[in-house]
Short mmCIF file of C-alpha atoms in Angstrom, two decimals:
data_model
loop_
_atom_site.label_atom_id
_atom_site.label_comp_id
_atom_site.label_asym_id
_atom_site.label_seq_id
_atom_site.Cartn_x
_atom_site.Cartn_y
_atom_site.Cartn_z
CA UNK Q 1 -44.76 42.28 9.00
CA UNK Q 2 -42.17 40.75 7.40
CA UNK Q 3 -41.32 37.90 10.17
CA UNK Q 4 -38.77 35.94 7.81
CA UNK Q 5 -36.58 39.49 8.18
CA UNK Q 6 -36.53 38.65 11.92
CA UNK Q 7 -34.06 37.56 14.17
CA UNK Q 8 -35.83 34.16 14.39
CA UNK Q 9 -36.11 33.87 10.89
CA UNK Q 10 -32.47 34.53 10.23
CA UNK Q 11 -31.44 31.89 12.44
CA UNK Q 12 -33.55 29.46 11.43
CA UNK Q 13 -31.40 27.50 8.68
CA UNK Q 14 -28.31 27.68 10.44
CA UNK Q 15 -30.32 25.66 13.39
CA UNK Q 16 -31.41 23.52 10.42
CA UNK Q 17 -27.88 22.88 9.32
CA UNK Q 18 -26.80 21.98 12.42
CA UNK Q 19 -29.11 19.87 13.40
CA UNK Q 20 -28.81 18.11 9.79
CA UNK Q 21 -25.09 18.22 10.52
CA UNK Q 22 -25.50 16.80 13.75
CA UNK Q 23 -28.23 13.85 12.49
CA UNK Q 24 -25.65 12.62 9.43
CA UNK Q 25 -22.98 12.56 12.71
CA UNK Q 26 -25.16 10.15 14.43
CA UNK Q 27 -26.26 8.32 11.40
CA UNK Q 28 -22.26 7.96 11.00
CA UNK Q 29 -21.99 6.07 14.38
CA UNK Q 30 -25.04 4.23 13.93
CA UNK Q 31 -23.61 1.45 11.42
CA UNK Q 32 -21.96 -1.66 12.66
CA UNK Q 33 -20.04 -3.46 10.09
CA UNK Q 34 -17.26 -6.24 9.43
CA UNK Q 35 -15.30 -6.66 7.29
CA UNK Q 36 -14.49 -10.70 7.68
CA UNK Q 37 -17.52 -12.29 8.21
CA UNK Q 38 -17.89 -15.86 7.32
CA UNK Q 39 -20.20 -17.97 5.22
CA UNK Q 40 -20.41 -21.66 4.75
CA UNK Q 41 -21.93 -23.61 2.55
CA UNK Q 42 -22.80 -27.44 1.90
CA UNK Q 43 -24.48 -29.37 -0.59
CA UNK Q 44 -22.81 -33.17 0.45
CA UNK Q 45 -24.77 -36.25 -0.95
CA UNK Q 46 -23.91 -38.52 1.49
CA UNK Q 47 -21.05 -41.34 0.84
CA UNK Q 48 -19.76 -39.21 -1.67
CA UNK Q 49 -16.84 -36.33 -1.68
CA UNK Q 50 -18.02 -33.40 0.51
CA UNK Q 51 -19.52 -30.48 -1.10
CA UNK Q 52 -18.43 -27.66 1.18
CA UNK Q 53 -16.96 -24.21 0.99
CA UNK Q 54 -16.03 -21.48 3.55
CA UNK Q 55 -15.77 -17.53 2.75
CA UNK Q 56 -14.11 -15.63 5.84
CA UNK Q 57 -13.93 -12.66 4.34
CA UNK Q 58 -17.40 -11.46 3.69
CA UNK Q 59 -18.20 -7.57 4.59
CA UNK Q 60 -21.38 -6.60 5.89
CA UNK Q 61 -23.26 -3.57 7.22
CA UNK Q 62 -26.50 -2.70 9.54
CA UNK Q 63 -27.90 0.01 10.02
CA UNK Q 64 -28.60 0.15 13.65
CA UNK Q 65 -31.61 3.42 13.53
CA UNK Q 66 -33.53 1.34 11.15
CA UNK Q 67 -32.08 -2.15 10.93
CA UNK Q 68 -31.13 -2.24 7.41
CA UNK Q 69 -28.48 -4.99 6.30
CA UNK Q 70 -26.19 -5.37 3.35
CA UNK Q 71 -23.53 -8.01 2.94
CA UNK Q 72 -21.69 -8.86 0.26
CA UNK Q 73 -19.30 -12.03 -0.61
CA UNK Q 74 -16.80 -12.19 -3.41
CA UNK Q 75 -17.54 -15.76 -5.02
CA UNK Q 76 -13.91 -16.17 -5.84
CA UNK Q 77 -12.60 -15.81 -1.98
CA UNK Q 78 -14.72 -19.30 -1.58
CA UNK Q 79 -12.42 -22.01 -0.81
CA UNK Q 80 -12.74 -26.17 -0.53
CA UNK Q 81 -11.11 -28.67 0.03
CA UNK Q 82 -10.65 -30.07 -3.41
CA UNK Q 83 -8.87 -27.42 -5.28
CA UNK Q 84 -10.97 -29.37 -8.58
CA UNK Q 85 -14.26 -29.00 -7.01
CA UNK Q 86 -13.35 -24.76 -6.64
CA UNK Q 87 -12.06 -24.25 -10.13
CA UNK Q 88 -15.54 -26.44 -11.41
CA UNK Q 89 -17.58 -23.85 -9.12
CA UNK Q 90 -16.29 -20.88 -10.05
CA UNK Q 91 -15.54 -21.25 -13.53
CA UNK Q 92 -18.93 -23.71 -13.94
CA UNK Q 93 -21.04 -22.87 -11.95
CA UNK Q 94 -21.25 -19.86 -10.72
CA UNK Q 95 -18.92 -18.21 -13.52
CA UNK Q 96 -17.35 -15.95 -10.89
CA UNK Q 97 -15.49 -13.73 -13.52
CA UNK Q 98 -18.92 -12.71 -14.98
CA UNK Q 99 -20.62 -12.65 -11.70
CA UNK Q 100 -18.24 -11.92 -9.16
CA UNK Q 101 -20.52 -10.86 -6.06
CA UNK Q 102 -23.09 -12.43 -4.36
CA UNK Q 103 -25.02 -9.98 -2.45
CA UNK Q 104 -27.96 -10.01 0.33
CA UNK Q 105 -29.61 -6.30 0.92
CA UNK Q 106 -32.69 -6.09 3.48
CA UNK Q 107 -34.08 -5.23 6.62
CA UNK Q 108 -34.15 -6.84 9.97
CA UNK Q 109 -38.22 -6.02 10.96
CA UNK Q 110 -38.60 -4.09 13.74
CA UNK Q 111 -35.27 -4.06 15.03
CA UNK Q 112 -34.29 -1.77 17.89
CA UNK Q 113 -30.24 -1.68 18.96
CA UNK Q 114 -32.15 -0.92 22.70
CA UNK Q 115 -33.81 -5.01 22.88
CA UNK Q 116 -30.25 -6.53 22.37
CA UNK Q 117 -28.55 -8.23 24.95
CA UNK Q 118 -25.77 -11.02 25.46
CA UNK Q 119 -28.85 -13.61 24.90
CA UNK Q 120 -30.37 -14.24 21.53
CA UNK Q 121 -32.68 -11.73 19.98
CA UNK Q 122 -34.42 -12.62 16.86
CA UNK Q 123 -35.09 -10.64 13.83
CA UNK Q 124 -36.48 -11.58 10.47
CA UNK Q 125 -34.69 -10.40 7.88
CA UNK Q 126 -36.51 -10.21 4.89
CA UNK Q 127 -35.13 -8.51 1.21
CA UNK Q 128 -33.36 -10.13 -1.91
CA UNK Q 129 -30.16 -12.23 -2.46
CA UNK Q 130 -28.37 -11.65 -5.50
CA UNK Q 131 -26.17 -14.99 -6.93
CA UNK Q 132 -24.98 -15.73 -10.68
CA UNK Q 133 -27.00 -12.26 -11.80
CA UNK Q 134 -29.79 -13.49 -10.65
CA UNK Q 135 -32.02 -11.11 -7.88
CA UNK Q 136 -34.52 -13.16 -5.83
CA UNK Q 137 -36.39 -12.62 -2.71
CA UNK Q 138 -34.98 -13.88 0.69
CA UNK Q 139 -36.24 -14.47 4.31
CA UNK Q 140 -34.74 -15.60 7.08
CA UNK Q 141 -34.31 -15.67 10.77
CA UNK Q 142 -30.97 -13.56 12.36
CA UNK Q 143 -30.32 -14.13 15.92
CA UNK Q 144 -28.33 -11.48 17.20
CA UNK Q 145 -26.35 -11.14 20.31
CA UNK Q 146 -24.90 -8.28 21.66
CA UNK Q 147 -21.40 -8.76 23.27
CA UNK Q 148 -19.73 -5.38 24.82
CA UNK Q 149 -19.35 -3.15 21.74
CA UNK Q 150 -19.88 -5.99 19.17
CA UNK Q 151 -22.62 -7.53 17.54
CA UNK Q 152 -22.80 -10.91 16.57
CA UNK Q 153 -25.07 -11.84 13.91
CA UNK Q 154 -26.14 -15.64 12.74
CA UNK Q 155 -28.19 -17.11 10.41
CA UNK Q 156 -28.94 -20.10 8.05
CA UNK Q 157 -30.89 -20.45 5.05
CA UNK Q 158 -31.53 -23.05 2.10
CA UNK Q 159 -31.05 -22.23 -1.26
CA UNK Q 160 -31.29 -23.94 -4.91
CA UNK Q 161 -28.71 -23.53 -7.60
CA UNK Q 162 -32.08 -24.33 -9.90
CA UNK Q 163 -33.47 -20.50 -8.63
CA UNK Q 164 -30.28 -19.02 -9.82
CA UNK Q 165 -29.93 -20.83 -12.86
CA UNK Q 166 -27.39 -22.29 -12.17
CA UNK Q 167 -27.04 -25.85 -13.91
CA UNK Q 168 -25.18 -28.49 -12.47
CA UNK Q 169 -24.13 -31.10 -15.02
CA UNK Q 170 -26.08 -34.25 -14.74
CA UNK Q 171 -22.51 -36.16 -14.67
CA UNK Q 172 -22.28 -35.00 -11.30
CA UNK Q 173 -25.60 -33.73 -10.60
CA UNK Q 174 -26.40 -36.74 -7.81
CA UNK Q 175 -22.91 -35.84 -6.14
CA UNK Q 176 -24.16 -32.05 -5.24
CA UNK Q 177 -27.47 -31.87 -3.17
CA UNK Q 178 -30.30 -29.92 -5.01
CA UNK Q 179 -30.15 -28.03 -1.59
CA UNK Q 180 -27.48 -26.33 -0.36
CA UNK Q 181 -27.14 -25.04 3.45
CA UNK Q 182 -25.86 -21.59 3.92
CA UNK Q 183 -24.97 -20.48 7.49
CA UNK Q 184 -23.30 -16.77 7.87
CA UNK Q 185 -22.02 -15.45 11.01
CA UNK Q 186 -21.09 -11.45 11.01
CA UNK Q 187 -19.54 -9.98 14.06
CA UNK Q 188 -20.01 -6.34 13.91
CA UNK Q 189 -18.63 -3.18 15.48
CA UNK Q 190 -18.16 0.50 14.84
CA UNK P 1 4.21 -66.44 -21.85
CA UNK P 2 2.39 -64.23 -24.22
CA UNK P 3 -0.45 -64.28 -21.84
CA UNK P 4 1.64 -62.85 -19.30
CA UNK P 5 2.88 -59.95 -20.93
CA UNK P 6 -0.59 -58.90 -22.50
CA UNK P 7 -1.55 -58.91 -18.41
CA UNK P 8 1.20 -56.86 -17.41
CA UNK P 9 0.64 -54.70 -20.35
CA UNK P 10 -2.91 -54.27 -19.19
CA UNK P 11 -2.00 -53.93 -15.85
CA UNK P 12 0.55 -51.11 -16.51
CA UNK P 13 -2.10 -49.03 -18.29
CA UNK P 14 -4.36 -49.43 -15.16
CA UNK P 15 -2.42 -48.60 -13.25
CA UNK P 16 -1.12 -45.50 -14.88
CA UNK P 17 -5.05 -44.25 -16.02
CA UNK P 18 -5.94 -44.44 -11.86
CA UNK P 19 -2.41 -42.37 -11.22
CA UNK P 20 -3.50 -39.74 -13.56
CA UNK P 21 -6.74 -39.68 -12.80
CA UNK P 22 -6.41 -39.14 -9.26
CA UNK P 23 -4.17 -36.51 -9.99
CA UNK P 24 -6.65 -34.58 -11.98
CA UNK P 25 -9.22 -35.20 -9.11
CA UNK P 26 -6.95 -34.52 -6.53
CA UNK P 27 -4.45 -31.85 -8.04
CA UNK P 28 -3.26 -29.36 -5.33
CA UNK P 29 -4.15 -26.05 -4.46
CA UNK P 30 -2.51 -22.88 -6.83
CA UNK P 31 0.20 -21.80 -4.58
CA UNK P 32 -0.14 -18.23 -4.17
CA UNK P 33 3.35 -17.96 -2.68
CA UNK P 34 5.44 -19.53 -5.35
CA UNK P 35 3.25 -17.71 -8.01
CA UNK P 36 4.93 -14.44 -10.36
CA UNK P 37 2.95 -11.76 -9.66
CA UNK P 38 1.28 -10.32 -12.94
CA UNK P 39 1.20 -6.66 -11.36
CA UNK P 40 2.69 -4.70 -9.11
CA UNK P 41 1.04 -1.94 -7.92
CA UNK P 42 0.16 0.82 -5.02
CA UNK P 43 -2.95 0.15 -3.15
CA UNK P 44 -4.52 3.72 -4.44
CA UNK P 45 -3.70 2.70 -8.32
CA UNK P 46 -5.42 -0.76 -7.58
CA UNK P 47 -8.49 0.95 -6.22
CA UNK P 48 -8.65 3.48 -8.89
CA UNK P 49 -8.32 0.62 -11.57
CA UNK P 50 -11.54 -1.11 -10.08
CA UNK P 51 -13.44 2.08 -9.73
CA UNK P 52 -13.01 3.09 -13.65
CA UNK P 53 -13.78 -0.37 -14.42
CA UNK P 54 -10.42 -0.46 -15.78
CA UNK P 55 -9.20 -3.95 -14.01
CA UNK P 56 -9.58 -6.36 -16.99
CA UNK P 57 -7.45 -9.71 -16.35
CA UNK P 58 -6.48 -8.77 -12.57
CA UNK P 59 -9.50 -11.12 -10.98
CA UNK P 60 -8.07 -14.30 -9.76
CA UNK P 61 -4.41 -13.40 -10.76
CA UNK P 62 -1.38 -12.99 -7.85
CA UNK P 63 -0.33 -9.51 -7.80
CA UNK P 64 1.33 -7.36 -5.76
CA UNK P 65 0.34 -4.02 -3.48
CA UNK P 66 2.24 -1.79 -1.26
CA UNK P 67 1.20 0.81 0.87
CA UNK P 68 0.63 2.11 4.60
CA UNK P 69 -1.58 -0.28 7.22
CA UNK P 70 -4.56 1.77 7.89
CA UNK P 71 -6.46 -0.98 10.12
CA UNK P 72 -5.49 -4.15 11.28
CA UNK P 73 -7.99 -7.26 12.21
CA UNK P 74 -7.11 -10.57 12.82
CA UNK P 75 -5.53 -12.20 10.05
CA UNK P 76 -6.34 -9.48 7.99
CA UNK P 77 -5.20 -5.31 7.45
CA UNK P 78 -6.43 -2.97 5.53
CA UNK P 79 -4.19 -0.85 3.19
CA UNK P 80 -4.12 2.96 2.67
CA UNK P 81 -8.49 2.38 3.20
CA UNK P 82 -8.55 1.22 0.04
CA UNK P 83 -6.95 -2.74 -0.33
CA UNK P 84 -8.51 -4.87 2.45
CA UNK P 85 -5.54 -8.52 2.59
CA UNK P 86 -6.28 -11.40 4.07
CA UNK P 87 -2.90 -13.44 5.09
CA UNK P 88 -2.49 -17.03 5.04
CA UNK P 89 -0.81 -16.84 8.32
CA UNK P 90 -1.25 -14.23 10.94
CA UNK P 91 1.94 -11.32 10.00
CA UNK P 92 3.55 -10.78 13.47
CA UNK P 93 5.36 -7.20 14.60
CA UNK P 94 3.12 -5.27 12.18
CA UNK P 95 1.97 -1.86 13.39
CA UNK P 96 -0.36 0.95 12.26
CA UNK P 97 1.44 3.27 10.01
CA UNK P 98 3.90 0.66 8.50
CA UNK P 99 4.64 0.91 4.77
CA UNK P 100 3.77 -2.91 3.67
CA UNK P 101 4.72 -5.23 0.29
CA UNK P 102 2.62 -7.53 -0.37
CA UNK P 103 2.02 -10.49 -2.36
CA UNK P 104 -1.60 -11.92 -2.92
CA UNK P 105 -4.35 -13.33 -5.00
CA UNK P 106 -6.96 -10.44 -5.91
CA UNK P 107 -10.75 -11.79 -5.60
CA UNK P 108 -13.05 -8.68 -6.61
CA UNK P 109 -13.97 -5.12 -5.83
CA UNK P 110 -16.37 -4.82 -2.70
CA UNK P 111 -18.59 -2.09 -3.00
CA UNK P 112 -19.82 -1.89 0.48
CA UNK P 113 -16.39 -0.44 1.52
CA UNK P 114 -14.84 0.74 -1.73
CA UNK P 115 -11.98 -1.80 -0.86
CA UNK P 116 -10.62 -3.84 -3.10
CA UNK P 117 -10.08 -7.39 -1.54
CA UNK P 118 -7.18 -9.66 -1.79
CA UNK P 119 -6.47 -13.02 -0.21
CA UNK P 120 -3.89 -16.15 0.65
CA UNK P 121 -1.25 -13.11 0.94
CA UNK P 122 2.15 -13.21 2.01
CA UNK P 123 4.47 -10.15 3.24
CA UNK P 124 7.30 -9.69 0.80
CA UNK P 125 9.38 -7.32 2.15
#
């Protein structure tokens, strides 16, 4: 019997397309994001001028159906207290005209939207970080709180400029810490 | 007498040197508000320039952009869903659908949201 000519056979593709559309719709709703995340880093050495900058316009997206996470900071968006420091950071160290973006991509291990509460839940983010055109693996613990319809993500980690082939000239090397302390906060909503 | 003059000159050189050194190390931040925009454009045109790799010489420059407000979030707003603008002071009395003209510093292109990003902005009209 020509079973593909039966009624059911005719309807299957339509049903399939409908399901596909539905699933893509729900996928769209599963994305939480922000355009105003904050990243703060500090590489101060005691008794010298503080080396600290903040970027309050970092974009981030979390796919709550599979835990995939991405964040993008525009390097020129980091603001320092001292103007000359900001200039050196952009022109000499990060070369931000050539490498304008700093990107984190990864996924939160065992992430489940239903696990989240107003209290802190912790997930391991495994992925990569790209700075100064160089990509390195990144593993960091992310704390997530769900406050009403907002997911507040917080994490901190340490980076070494040398990993990203960022050279700190000898003359200032004792004034800039070898390890840069980074904290990030994202209030994601959909 | 001669010693006194030499001493005074040395002092003067030191003071001037210290002052210029201090001025160099602690110079002021750029004042985007007072800078003249190098480009006046629409949000759509600006985004197209970045998407087609034609945004040469715009990065870190002061530009003027116009369009319709499509999102407001704290100190920031999005114009035509194409340009994200961060203000120095929270703009008051703005509503979705308003046409705005802003001036600010272009810091680059965000390919997570497909937006051009601008900071230190002010409303010009």
